[in-house]
């Protein structure tokens, strides 16, 4: 009898400290690793650079590709200083010109004066990335305005050969980009006509994905119907204020709103990527030297992407000489310094934390400030909301709050708001954004306020809260 009561008590204790049930969809370990990168660079460079174009028609001469001072170490060193964690290179853009000596087409770097035809930019950049501790990824445009057999079955084999070469010889890759621009007019080996294809089916994306993953099992797939990360739906540098990682399977028919906001009831985990160029164009144009995004504009983009649960893919159009332009470099480095400064002093570390509900000591409110991303504050099963407060020893001025959910168990928060208190006087904090989802990371910006207590009200959640980290600066 005694034993039975003990068993019952133990079972009761165990059940109330049991972790919350996962709420699907869930991220894979690889997706989580990718989300932690947060900021990485794009490089657009190729024949377009030398012909002052954005979308080459496919007939620019290979001999015009002639950077005289190209230095991939300069790119990598600059990007590292700008806080980038990796680089994705346009190994082939829509014009079809390949930046590596591919066997699939003559329209490639070996036919250019660069290094007397001995250059391989994919190799040079992947080597530089390794040297500077940056991850490396590849963009290889499915649309090819040069290839005579584009829109016919033969080109699909050529494209797969290119994917095979790129994924075999330059890895490990952290991301592979299948761009969404597909078909239209082009040179097409001299045909000079318009060709259209069915983007979801023509390229055999399942095989393409299998090829990428065979040698690069941790790589994310961007674009196509089997993507593992999703496009945000604009190229302006912002994610939705509501941003679910949950989404349906995305195809070329998907409405832009699904890309921008994700959806609460989506069955796939598809975290968003915000791609934007530091200049108006993706490729370098001298006329845009005065239009490089400023430090403040870049910071704004950061808060509207990384601060809204998305990764930021910031493009650098390498200049004609083969280097990142000094203005781009200065602004990007300045941006990283400013953001690092703004988020450097977490005033919640060492504060007194209290929540209105805790699932048990393993899931106590303190877990939000213990600096361990693997621990989290969780509420009881019948408590899909909750309030948490942080009391400081003395008043502090803050203008940013960062919140992270323990997304291994699924994205949950649907609505929250912030309050401050100063000497017992309570006030509502009025941020720039409406506060709905949180996800892997949410950073809330507001005008500086002085407070000795910060309160976060999670009003609605898909299930018990699982909050791993809260910081304020
Ligand atoms: C788009 C392309 O058409 C642009 O040229 C650029 O490469 C951008 C990243 O993706 O779809």
GROMACS .gro file of C-alpha atoms and ligand atoms in nm:
model
  484
    1UNK     CA    1   0.000   0.000   0.000
    2UNK     CA    2   0.275   0.240   0.110
    3UNK     CA    3   0.473   0.151  -0.201
    4UNK     CA    4   0.171   0.221  -0.417
    5UNK     CA    5   0.125   0.570  -0.275
    6UNK     CA    6   0.493   0.643  -0.328
    7UNK     CA    7   0.466   0.523  -0.684
    8UNK     CA    8   0.165   0.742  -0.740
    9UNK     CA    9   0.340   1.047  -0.592
   10UNK     CA   10   0.651   0.983  -0.802
   11UNK     CA   11   0.441   0.939  -1.112
   12UNK     CA   12   0.248   1.257  -1.038
   13UNK     CA   13   0.569   1.453  -0.988
   14UNK     CA   14   0.717   1.309  -1.301
   15UNK     CA   15   0.414   1.385  -1.511
   16UNK     CA   16   0.400   1.750  -1.407
   17UNK     CA   17   0.767   1.804  -1.491
   18UNK     CA   18   0.748   1.617  -1.818
   19UNK     CA   19   0.855   1.828  -2.115
   20UNK     CA   20   0.569   1.976  -2.319
   21UNK     CA   21   0.457   1.762  -2.609
   22UNK     CA   22   0.609   1.880  -2.938
   23UNK     CA   23   0.380   2.089  -3.156
   24UNK     CA   24   0.435   2.001  -3.521
   25UNK     CA   25   0.594   2.086  -3.758
   26UNK     CA   26   0.944   2.067  -3.606
   27UNK     CA   27   1.282   2.175  -3.745
   28UNK     CA   28   1.542   1.921  -3.846
   29UNK     CA   29   1.881   1.948  -3.672
   30UNK     CA   30   2.019   2.089  -3.998
   31UNK     CA   31   1.751   2.358  -4.023
   32UNK     CA   32   1.821   2.462  -3.665
   33UNK     CA   33   2.193   2.483  -3.734
   34UNK     CA   34   2.114   2.699  -4.038
   35UNK     CA   35   1.882   2.931  -3.843
   36UNK     CA   36   2.164   2.997  -3.599
   37UNK     CA   37   2.376   3.147  -3.881
   38UNK     CA   38   2.137   3.446  -3.897
   39UNK     CA   39   2.347   3.661  -4.133
   40UNK     CA   40   2.543   3.559  -4.442
   41UNK     CA   41   2.643   3.708  -4.775
   42UNK     CA   42   2.550   3.671  -5.138
   43UNK     CA   43   2.802   3.748  -5.413
   44UNK     CA   44   2.671   3.837  -5.759
   45UNK     CA   45   2.958   3.849  -6.004
   46UNK     CA   46   2.993   3.738  -6.366
   47UNK     CA   47   2.954   3.853  -6.725
   48UNK     CA   48   2.675   4.088  -6.615
   49UNK     CA   49   2.932   4.280  -6.410
   50UNK     CA   50   3.142   4.352  -6.718
   51UNK     CA   51   2.849   4.432  -6.943
   52UNK     CA   52   2.665   4.655  -6.696
   53UNK     CA   53   2.360   4.431  -6.688
   54UNK     CA   54   2.130   4.263  -6.438
   55UNK     CA   55   1.993   3.990  -6.660
   56UNK     CA   56   2.236   3.916  -6.944
   57UNK     CA   57   2.058   3.785  -7.254
   58UNK     CA   58   2.300   3.494  -7.285
   59UNK     CA   59   2.508   3.631  -7.572
   60UNK     CA   60   2.773   3.844  -7.396
   61UNK     CA   61   3.119   3.732  -7.505
   62UNK     CA   62   3.312   3.521  -7.252
   63UNK     CA   63   3.624   3.729  -7.329
   64UNK     CA   64   3.460   4.030  -7.167
   65UNK     CA   65   3.496   3.863  -6.826
   66UNK     CA   66   3.824   4.022  -6.726
   67UNK     CA   67   3.876   4.118  -6.361
   68UNK     CA   68   4.228   4.253  -6.324
   69UNK     CA   69   4.269   4.256  -5.949
   70UNK     CA   70   4.042   3.977  -5.828
   71UNK     CA   71   4.105   3.862  -5.475
   72UNK     CA   72   3.869   3.618  -5.303
   73UNK     CA   73   4.063   3.664  -4.979
   74UNK     CA   74   3.962   4.031  -4.985
   75UNK     CA   75   3.596   3.925  -5.020
   76UNK     CA   76   3.618   3.674  -4.737
   77UNK     CA   77   3.811   3.907  -4.504
   78UNK     CA   78   3.562   4.191  -4.568
   79UNK     CA   79   3.259   3.970  -4.516
   80UNK     CA   80   3.403   3.827  -4.199
   81UNK     CA   81   3.451   4.181  -4.064
   82UNK     CA   82   3.089   4.253  -4.159
   83UNK     CA   83   2.975   3.969  -3.931
   84UNK     CA   84   2.876   3.735  -4.214
   85UNK     CA   85   2.879   3.364  -4.125
   86UNK     CA   86   2.893   3.235  -4.481
   87UNK     CA   87   2.883   3.322  -4.852
   88UNK     CA   88   2.665   3.207  -5.141
   89UNK     CA   89   2.819   3.261  -5.486
   90UNK     CA   90   2.628   3.296  -5.814
   91UNK     CA   91   2.825   3.021  -5.987
   92UNK     CA   92   2.589   3.063  -6.282
   93UNK     CA   93   2.329   3.337  -6.332
   94UNK     CA   94   2.046   3.341  -6.587
   95UNK     CA   95   2.288   3.435  -6.867
   96UNK     CA   96   2.433   3.084  -6.839
   97UNK     CA   97   2.798   3.184  -6.793
   98UNK     CA   98   2.971   2.946  -6.552
   99UNK     CA   99   3.233   3.073  -6.308
  100UNK     CA  100   3.400   2.733  -6.294
  101UNK     CA  101   3.560   2.532  -6.578
  102UNK     CA  102   3.258   2.309  -6.628
  103UNK     CA  103   3.256   2.026  -6.880
  104UNK     CA  104   2.884   2.088  -6.942
  105UNK     CA  105   2.922   2.396  -7.167
  106UNK     CA  106   3.191   2.606  -7.334
  107UNK     CA  107   3.028   2.918  -7.197
  108UNK     CA  108   3.252   2.931  -6.893
  109UNK     CA  109   3.545   3.102  -6.724
  110UNK     CA  110   3.808   2.894  -6.906
  111UNK     CA  111   3.720   3.085  -7.223
  112UNK     CA  112   3.790   3.419  -7.057
  113UNK     CA  113   4.119   3.608  -7.014
  114UNK     CA  114   4.097   3.563  -6.637
  115UNK     CA  115   4.416   3.380  -6.533
  116UNK     CA  116   4.460   3.299  -6.904
  117UNK     CA  117   4.167   3.062  -6.887
  118UNK     CA  118   4.308   2.876  -6.584
  119UNK     CA  119   4.080   3.037  -6.323
  120UNK     CA  120   3.808   2.865  -6.119
  121UNK     CA  121   3.621   3.118  -5.911
  122UNK     CA  122   3.409   2.862  -5.730
  123UNK     CA  123   3.725   2.696  -5.606
  124UNK     CA  124   3.899   3.023  -5.525
  125UNK     CA  125   3.607   3.146  -5.314
  126UNK     CA  126   3.544   2.813  -5.141
  127UNK     CA  127   3.915   2.801  -5.046
  128UNK     CA  128   3.901   3.158  -4.912
  129UNK     CA  129   3.589   3.074  -4.712
  130UNK     CA  130   3.763   2.779  -4.550
  131UNK     CA  131   4.059   2.999  -4.468
  132UNK     CA  132   3.841   3.266  -4.303
  133UNK     CA  133   3.601   3.029  -4.127
  134UNK     CA  134   3.301   3.111  -4.347
  135UNK     CA  135   3.046   2.861  -4.471
  136UNK     CA  136   3.013   2.826  -4.846
  137UNK     CA  137   2.702   2.794  -5.061
  138UNK     CA  138   2.616   2.799  -5.431
  139UNK     CA  139   2.354   2.961  -5.656
  140UNK     CA  140   2.320   2.791  -5.993
  141UNK     CA  141   2.039   2.941  -6.199
  142UNK     CA  142   1.803   2.683  -6.350
  143UNK     CA  143   1.708   2.931  -6.622
  144UNK     CA  144   1.985   2.947  -6.882
  145UNK     CA  145   1.948   3.207  -7.157
  146UNK     CA  146   2.259   3.087  -7.339
  147UNK     CA  147   2.188   2.717  -7.377
  148UNK     CA  148   2.049   2.614  -7.717
  149UNK     CA  149   1.857   2.324  -7.564
  150UNK     CA  150   1.693   2.519  -7.283
  151UNK     CA  151   1.326   2.410  -7.245
  152UNK     CA  152   1.410   2.072  -7.404
  153UNK     CA  153   1.501   1.751  -7.217
  154UNK     CA  154   1.872   1.781  -7.311
  155UNK     CA  155   1.920   2.097  -7.108
  156UNK     CA  156   1.786   1.927  -6.796
  157UNK     CA  157   2.075   1.679  -6.822
  158UNK     CA  158   2.322   1.964  -6.872
  159UNK     CA  159   2.183   2.137  -6.564
  160UNK     CA  160   2.211   1.822  -6.358
  161UNK     CA  161   2.567   1.777  -6.472
  162UNK     CA  162   2.639   2.128  -6.346
  163UNK     CA  163   2.479   2.052  -6.009
  164UNK     CA  164   2.681   1.731  -5.995
  165UNK     CA  165   3.009   1.916  -6.056
  166UNK     CA  166   2.929   2.195  -5.812
  167UNK     CA  167   2.820   1.965  -5.531
  168UNK     CA  168   3.107   1.721  -5.574
  169UNK     CA  169   3.408   1.947  -5.597
  170UNK     CA  170   3.364   2.247  -5.369
  171UNK     CA  171   3.189   2.133  -5.052
  172UNK     CA  172   3.083   2.109  -4.787
  173UNK     CA  173   2.801   2.341  -4.891
  174UNK     CA  174   2.561   2.491  -4.640
  175UNK     CA  175   2.298   2.600  -4.894
  176UNK     CA  176   2.210   2.547  -5.258
  177UNK     CA  177   2.002   2.809  -5.440
  178UNK     CA  178   1.760   2.720  -5.718
  179UNK     CA  179   1.651   3.064  -5.830
  180UNK     CA  180   1.285   3.118  -5.911
  181UNK     CA  181   1.320   3.318  -6.234
  182UNK     CA  182   1.231   3.076  -6.511
  183UNK     CA  183   1.197   3.099  -6.885
  184UNK     CA  184   1.138   3.400  -7.106
  185UNK     CA  185   1.331   3.541  -7.395
  186UNK     CA  186   1.698   3.473  -7.451
  187UNK     CA  187   1.978   3.399  -7.694
  188UNK     CA  188   1.938   3.020  -7.666
  189UNK     CA  189   2.229   2.936  -7.893
  190UNK     CA  190   2.123   3.197  -8.152
  191UNK     CA  191   1.752   3.117  -8.166
  192UNK     CA  192   1.673   3.452  -8.004
  193UNK     CA  193   1.325   3.360  -7.893
  194UNK     CA  194   1.095   3.323  -7.596
  195UNK     CA  195   1.075   2.987  -7.425
  196UNK     CA  196   0.863   2.881  -7.134
  197UNK     CA  197   0.871   2.576  -6.910
  198UNK     CA  198   0.672   2.437  -6.616
  199UNK     CA  199   0.905   2.529  -6.330
  200UNK     CA  200   0.780   2.274  -6.078
  201UNK     CA  201   0.828   1.980  -6.315
  202UNK     CA  202   1.075   2.062  -6.593
  203UNK     CA  203   1.398   2.062  -6.391
  204UNK     CA  204   1.351   1.735  -6.200
  205UNK     CA  205   1.404   1.905  -5.866
  206UNK     CA  206   1.374   1.587  -5.663
  207UNK     CA  207   1.683   1.449  -5.836
  208UNK     CA  208   1.858   1.785  -5.797
  209UNK     CA  209   1.792   1.786  -5.424
  210UNK     CA  210   1.911   1.425  -5.391
  211UNK     CA  211   2.234   1.519  -5.571
  212UNK     CA  212   2.298   1.816  -5.342
  213UNK     CA  213   2.229   1.619  -5.026
  214UNK     CA  214   2.427   1.310  -5.131
  215UNK     CA  215   2.755   1.497  -5.076
  216UNK     CA  216   2.629   1.783  -4.859
  217UNK     CA  217   2.384   1.630  -4.613
  218UNK     CA  218   2.363   1.945  -4.401
  219UNK     CA  219   2.284   2.177  -4.694
  220UNK     CA  220   1.959   2.373  -4.709
  221UNK     CA  221   1.767   2.380  -5.035
  222UNK     CA  222   1.637   2.719  -5.150
  223UNK     CA  223   1.371   2.727  -5.422
  224UNK     CA  224   1.188   2.461  -5.617
  225UNK     CA  225   0.910   2.242  -5.483
  226UNK     CA  226   1.132   2.049  -5.237
  227UNK     CA  227   1.284   2.344  -5.058
  228UNK     CA  228   1.387   2.327  -4.692
  229UNK     CA  229   1.406   2.705  -4.641
  230UNK     CA  230   1.165   2.954  -4.795
  231UNK     CA  231   1.199   3.282  -4.983
  232UNK     CA  232   1.046   3.572  -4.795
  233UNK     CA  233   0.854   3.695  -5.100
  234UNK     CA  234   1.027   4.030  -5.162
  235UNK     CA  235   1.382   4.143  -5.233
  236UNK     CA  236   1.361   4.455  -5.019
  237UNK     CA  237   1.499   4.323  -4.692
  238UNK     CA  238   1.201   4.262  -4.469
  239UNK     CA  239   1.022   3.965  -4.319
  240UNK     CA  240   0.661   3.979  -4.199
  241UNK     CA  241   0.601   4.110  -3.849
  242UNK     CA  242   0.419   3.782  -3.817
  243UNK     CA  243   0.659   3.513  -3.931
  244UNK     CA  244   0.580   3.146  -3.878
  245UNK     CA  245   0.838   2.885  -3.970
  246UNK     CA  246   0.531   2.672  -4.031
  247UNK     CA  247   0.419   2.673  -4.395
  248UNK     CA  248   0.256   2.447  -4.651
  249UNK     CA  249   0.471   2.288  -4.921
  250UNK     CA  250   0.562   2.579  -5.148
  251UNK     CA  251   0.547   2.570  -5.528
  252UNK     CA  252   0.574   2.831  -5.802
  253UNK     CA  253   0.198   2.887  -5.758
  254UNK     CA  254   0.218   2.977  -5.390
  255UNK     CA  255   0.075   3.317  -5.291
  256UNK     CA  256   0.339   3.567  -5.177
  257UNK     CA  257   0.164   3.608  -4.842
  258UNK     CA  258   0.247   3.250  -4.751
  259UNK     CA  259   0.612   3.323  -4.827
  260UNK     CA  260   0.608   3.641  -4.624
  261UNK     CA  261   0.418   3.531  -4.316
  262UNK     CA  262   0.432   3.151  -4.317
  263UNK     CA  263   0.113   3.011  -4.162
  264UNK     CA  264   0.025   2.889  -3.820
  265UNK     CA  265  -0.128   2.566  -3.948
  266UNK     CA  266   0.140   2.488  -4.207
  267UNK     CA  267   0.259   2.129  -4.197
  268UNK     CA  268   0.623   2.191  -4.303
  269UNK     CA  269   0.902   2.362  -4.110
  270UNK     CA  270   1.025   2.619  -4.366
  271UNK     CA  271   1.218   2.901  -4.198
  272UNK     CA  272   1.243   3.221  -4.402
  273UNK     CA  273   1.542   3.379  -4.575
  274UNK     CA  274   1.546   3.751  -4.655
  275UNK     CA  275   1.762   3.825  -4.961
  276UNK     CA  276   1.848   4.183  -5.039
  277UNK     CA  277   2.131   4.367  -5.211
  278UNK     CA  278   2.346   4.633  -5.045
  279UNK     CA  279   2.293   4.832  -5.368
  280UNK     CA  280   1.980   4.870  -5.582
  281UNK     CA  281   2.108   4.604  -5.827
  282UNK     CA  282   2.237   4.254  -5.764
  283UNK     CA  283   2.532   4.311  -6.000
  284UNK     CA  284   2.780   4.598  -5.988
  285UNK     CA  285   2.703   4.918  -6.178
  286UNK     CA  286   2.927   5.219  -6.140
  287UNK     CA  287   2.619   5.441  -6.150
  288UNK     CA  288   2.512   5.290  -5.818
  289UNK     CA  289   2.827   5.383  -5.625
  290UNK     CA  290   2.626   5.664  -5.464
  291UNK     CA  291   2.334   5.435  -5.381
  292UNK     CA  292   2.492   5.190  -5.139
  293UNK     CA  293   2.268   5.124  -4.838
  294UNK     CA  294   2.384   5.321  -4.537
  295UNK     CA  295   2.477   5.183  -4.196
  296UNK     CA  296   2.135   5.286  -4.062
  297UNK     CA  297   1.949   5.131  -4.354
  298UNK     CA  298   2.139   4.806  -4.307
  299UNK     CA  299   2.061   4.806  -3.934
  300UNK     CA  300   1.693   4.857  -4.013
  301UNK     CA  301   1.706   4.559  -4.249
  302UNK     CA  302   1.870   4.350  -3.977
  303UNK     CA  303   1.589   4.419  -3.730
  304UNK     CA  304   1.329   4.351  -3.999
  305UNK     CA  305   1.485   4.017  -4.091
  306UNK     CA  306   1.691   3.855  -3.814
  307UNK     CA  307   1.476   4.046  -3.564
  308UNK     CA  308   1.166   3.886  -3.716
  309UNK     CA  309   1.266   3.523  -3.710
  310UNK     CA  310   1.433   3.509  -4.053
  311UNK     CA  311   1.788   3.476  -4.184
  312UNK     CA  312   1.945   3.769  -4.369
  313UNK     CA  313   2.121   3.703  -4.701
  314UNK     CA  314   2.293   4.033  -4.785
  315UNK     CA  315   2.423   4.069  -5.140
  316UNK     CA  316   2.756   4.226  -5.236
  317UNK     CA  317   2.794   4.309  -5.607
  318UNK     CA  318   3.168   4.261  -5.661
  319UNK     CA  319   3.311   4.547  -5.871
  320UNK     CA  320   3.479   4.539  -6.212
  321UNK     CA  321   3.830   4.501  -6.069
  322UNK     CA  322   3.720   4.188  -5.882
  323UNK     CA  323   3.695   4.340  -5.534
  324UNK     CA  324   3.420   4.440  -5.296
  325UNK     CA  325   3.387   4.816  -5.341
  326UNK     CA  326   3.526   5.027  -5.050
  327UNK     CA  327   3.189   5.199  -4.990
  328UNK     CA  328   3.007   4.866  -4.962
  329UNK     CA  329   3.278   4.734  -4.738
  330UNK     CA  330   3.278   5.038  -4.505
  331UNK     CA  331   2.898   5.040  -4.471
  332UNK     CA  332   2.875   4.666  -4.408
  333UNK     CA  333   3.147   4.671  -4.144
  334UNK     CA  334   2.990   4.981  -3.987
  335UNK     CA  335   2.655   4.804  -3.978
  336UNK     CA  336   2.799   4.505  -3.793
  337UNK     CA  337   2.974   4.729  -3.540
  338UNK     CA  338   2.657   4.925  -3.476
  339UNK     CA  339   2.437   4.618  -3.432
  340UNK     CA  340   2.697   4.451  -3.207
  341UNK     CA  341   2.705   4.767  -2.999
  342UNK     CA  342   2.329   4.795  -2.972
  343UNK     CA  343   2.296   4.435  -2.858
  344UNK     CA  344   2.603   4.410  -2.639
  345UNK     CA  345   2.485   4.482  -2.287
  346UNK     CA  346   2.206   4.254  -2.168
  347UNK     CA  347   2.053   4.418  -1.861
  348UNK     CA  348   1.842   4.114  -1.770
  349UNK     CA  349   2.141   3.897  -1.678
  350UNK     CA  350   2.137   3.885  -1.298
  351UNK     CA  351   1.783   4.025  -1.266
  352UNK     CA  352   1.515   3.867  -1.041
  353UNK     CA  353   1.283   3.658  -1.259
  354UNK     CA  354   0.926   3.558  -1.179
  355UNK     CA  355   0.656   3.393  -1.384
  356UNK     CA  356   0.286   3.341  -1.311
  357UNK     CA  357   0.310   2.976  -1.409
  358UNK     CA  358   0.590   2.720  -1.424
  359UNK     CA  359   0.572   2.362  -1.530
  360UNK     CA  360   0.814   2.257  -1.255
  361UNK     CA  361   1.164   2.349  -1.142
  362UNK     CA  362   1.321   2.207  -1.458
  363UNK     CA  363   1.119   2.464  -1.653
  364UNK     CA  364   1.144   2.760  -1.420
  365UNK     CA  365   1.140   3.126  -1.526
  366UNK     CA  366   1.515   3.155  -1.451
  367UNK     CA  367   1.586   2.937  -1.754
  368UNK     CA  368   1.521   3.241  -1.974
  369UNK     CA  369   1.835   3.412  -1.842
  370UNK     CA  370   2.070   3.121  -1.773
  371UNK     CA  371   2.250   3.165  -2.107
  372UNK     CA  372   2.184   2.802  -2.199
  373UNK     CA  373   1.987   2.762  -2.523
  374UNK     CA  374   1.898   2.405  -2.426
  375UNK     CA  375   1.699   2.502  -2.115
  376UNK     CA  376   1.368   2.686  -2.123
  377UNK     CA  377   1.083   2.822  -1.919
  378UNK     CA  378   0.766   2.623  -1.987
  379UNK     CA  379   0.409   2.658  -1.863
  380UNK     CA  380   0.167   2.379  -1.772
  381UNK     CA  381  -0.032   2.196  -2.039
  382UNK     CA  382  -0.351   2.389  -1.962
  383UNK     CA  383  -0.164   2.722  -1.967
  384UNK     CA  384  -0.108   2.838  -2.327
  385UNK     CA  385  -0.010   3.193  -2.216
  386UNK     CA  386   0.190   3.342  -1.930
  387UNK     CA  387   0.356   3.645  -1.778
  388UNK     CA  388   0.720   3.678  -1.690
  389UNK     CA  389   0.887   3.971  -1.512
  390UNK     CA  390   1.248   4.075  -1.459
  391UNK     CA  391   1.332   4.303  -1.169
  392UNK     CA  392   1.658   4.494  -1.186
  393UNK     CA  393   1.859   4.617  -0.889
  394UNK     CA  394   1.860   4.970  -1.022
  395UNK     CA  395   1.687   5.152  -1.309
  396UNK     CA  396   1.824   5.092  -1.658
  397UNK     CA  397   1.753   5.242  -2.000
  398UNK     CA  398   1.647   4.991  -2.264
  399UNK     CA  399   1.535   5.009  -2.627
  400UNK     CA  400   1.556   4.648  -2.745
  401UNK     CA  401   1.409   4.320  -2.617
  402UNK     CA  402   1.509   3.987  -2.764
  403UNK     CA  403   1.302   3.671  -2.715
  404UNK     CA  404   1.374   3.317  -2.832
  405UNK     CA  405   1.144   3.018  -2.827
  406UNK     CA  406   1.272   2.666  -2.775
  407UNK     CA  407   1.175   2.582  -3.133
  408UNK     CA  408   1.291   2.220  -3.114
  409UNK     CA  409   0.941   2.164  -2.974
  410UNK     CA  410   0.773   2.377  -3.242
  411UNK     CA  411   0.687   2.743  -3.285
  412UNK     CA  412   0.411   2.850  -3.046
  413UNK     CA  413   0.367   3.216  -2.950
  414UNK     CA  414   0.084   3.397  -3.135
  415UNK     CA  415   0.072   3.730  -2.952
  416UNK     CA  416   0.265   3.913  -2.683
  417UNK     CA  417   0.331   4.261  -2.548
  418UNK     CA  418   0.574   4.442  -2.320
  419UNK     CA  419   0.543   4.659  -2.014
  420UNK     CA  420   0.789   4.847  -1.797
  421UNK     CA  421   0.778   4.966  -1.442
  422UNK     CA  422   0.971   5.250  -1.281
  423UNK     CA  423   0.944   5.310  -0.904
  424UNK     CA  424   0.618   5.118  -0.897
  425UNK     CA  425   0.470   5.311  -1.192
  426UNK     CA  426   0.360   5.087  -1.469
  427UNK     CA  427   0.366   5.178  -1.842
  428UNK     CA  428   0.310   5.006  -2.172
  429UNK     CA  429   0.611   4.982  -2.407
  430UNK     CA  430   0.517   5.092  -2.761
  431UNK     CA  431   0.735   4.917  -3.015
  432UNK     CA  432   0.763   4.986  -3.390
  433UNK     CA  433   0.628   4.641  -3.479
  434UNK     CA  434   0.306   4.468  -3.389
  435UNK     CA  435   0.399   4.180  -3.164
  436UNK     CA  436   0.263   3.848  -3.277
  437UNK     CA  437   0.502   3.559  -3.344
  438UNK     CA  438   0.843   3.497  -3.183
  439UNK     CA  439   1.000   3.176  -3.323
  440UNK     CA  440   1.374   3.117  -3.318
  441UNK     CA  441   1.442   3.487  -3.253
  442UNK     CA  442   1.243   3.808  -3.222
  443UNK     CA  443   1.403   4.144  -3.149
  444UNK     CA  444   1.165   4.423  -3.055
  445UNK     CA  445   1.275   4.785  -3.106
  446UNK     CA  446   1.131   5.086  -2.925
  447UNK     CA  447   1.234   5.433  -2.811
  448UNK     CA  448   1.453   5.418  -2.501
  449UNK     CA  449   1.264   5.385  -2.172
  450UNK     CA  450   1.389   5.381  -1.816
  451UNK     CA  451   1.266   5.095  -1.602
  452UNK     CA  452   1.350   4.880  -1.304
  453UNK     CA  453   1.114   4.602  -1.404
  454UNK     CA  454   1.036   4.453  -1.746
  455UNK     CA  455   0.725   4.241  -1.795
  456UNK     CA  456   0.652   4.024  -2.099
  457UNK     CA  457   0.291   3.916  -2.145
  458UNK     CA  458   0.247   3.617  -2.372
  459UNK     CA  459  -0.122   3.645  -2.449
  460UNK     CA  460  -0.175   3.355  -2.682
  461UNK     CA  461   0.019   3.046  -2.781
  462UNK     CA  462  -0.049   2.724  -2.972
  463UNK     CA  463   0.024   2.530  -2.652
  464UNK     CA  464   0.226   2.567  -2.332
  465UNK     CA  465   0.500   2.828  -2.366
  466UNK     CA  466   0.861   2.713  -2.422
  467UNK     CA  467   1.085   3.021  -2.396
  468UNK     CA  468   1.458   2.961  -2.393
  469UNK     CA  469   1.598   3.313  -2.380
  470UNK     CA  470   1.496   3.671  -2.303
  471UNK     CA  471   1.740   3.963  -2.314
  472UNK     CA  472   1.708   4.341  -2.305
  473UNK     CA  473   1.951   4.614  -2.404
  474LIG     C1  474   1.633   3.678  -5.861
  474LIG     C2  475   1.720   3.695  -5.985
  474LIG     O1  476   1.641   3.713  -6.099
  474LIG     C3  477   1.808   3.813  -5.956
  474LIG     O2  478   1.886   3.849  -6.066
  474LIG     C4  479   1.895   3.779  -5.837
  474LIG     O3  480   1.984   3.674  -5.869
  474LIG     C5  481   1.807   3.742  -5.718
  474LIG     C6  482   1.885   3.695  -5.598
  474LIG     O4  483   1.717   3.641  -5.754
  474LIG     O5  484   1.531   3.590  -5.879
   0.00000   0.00000   0.00000
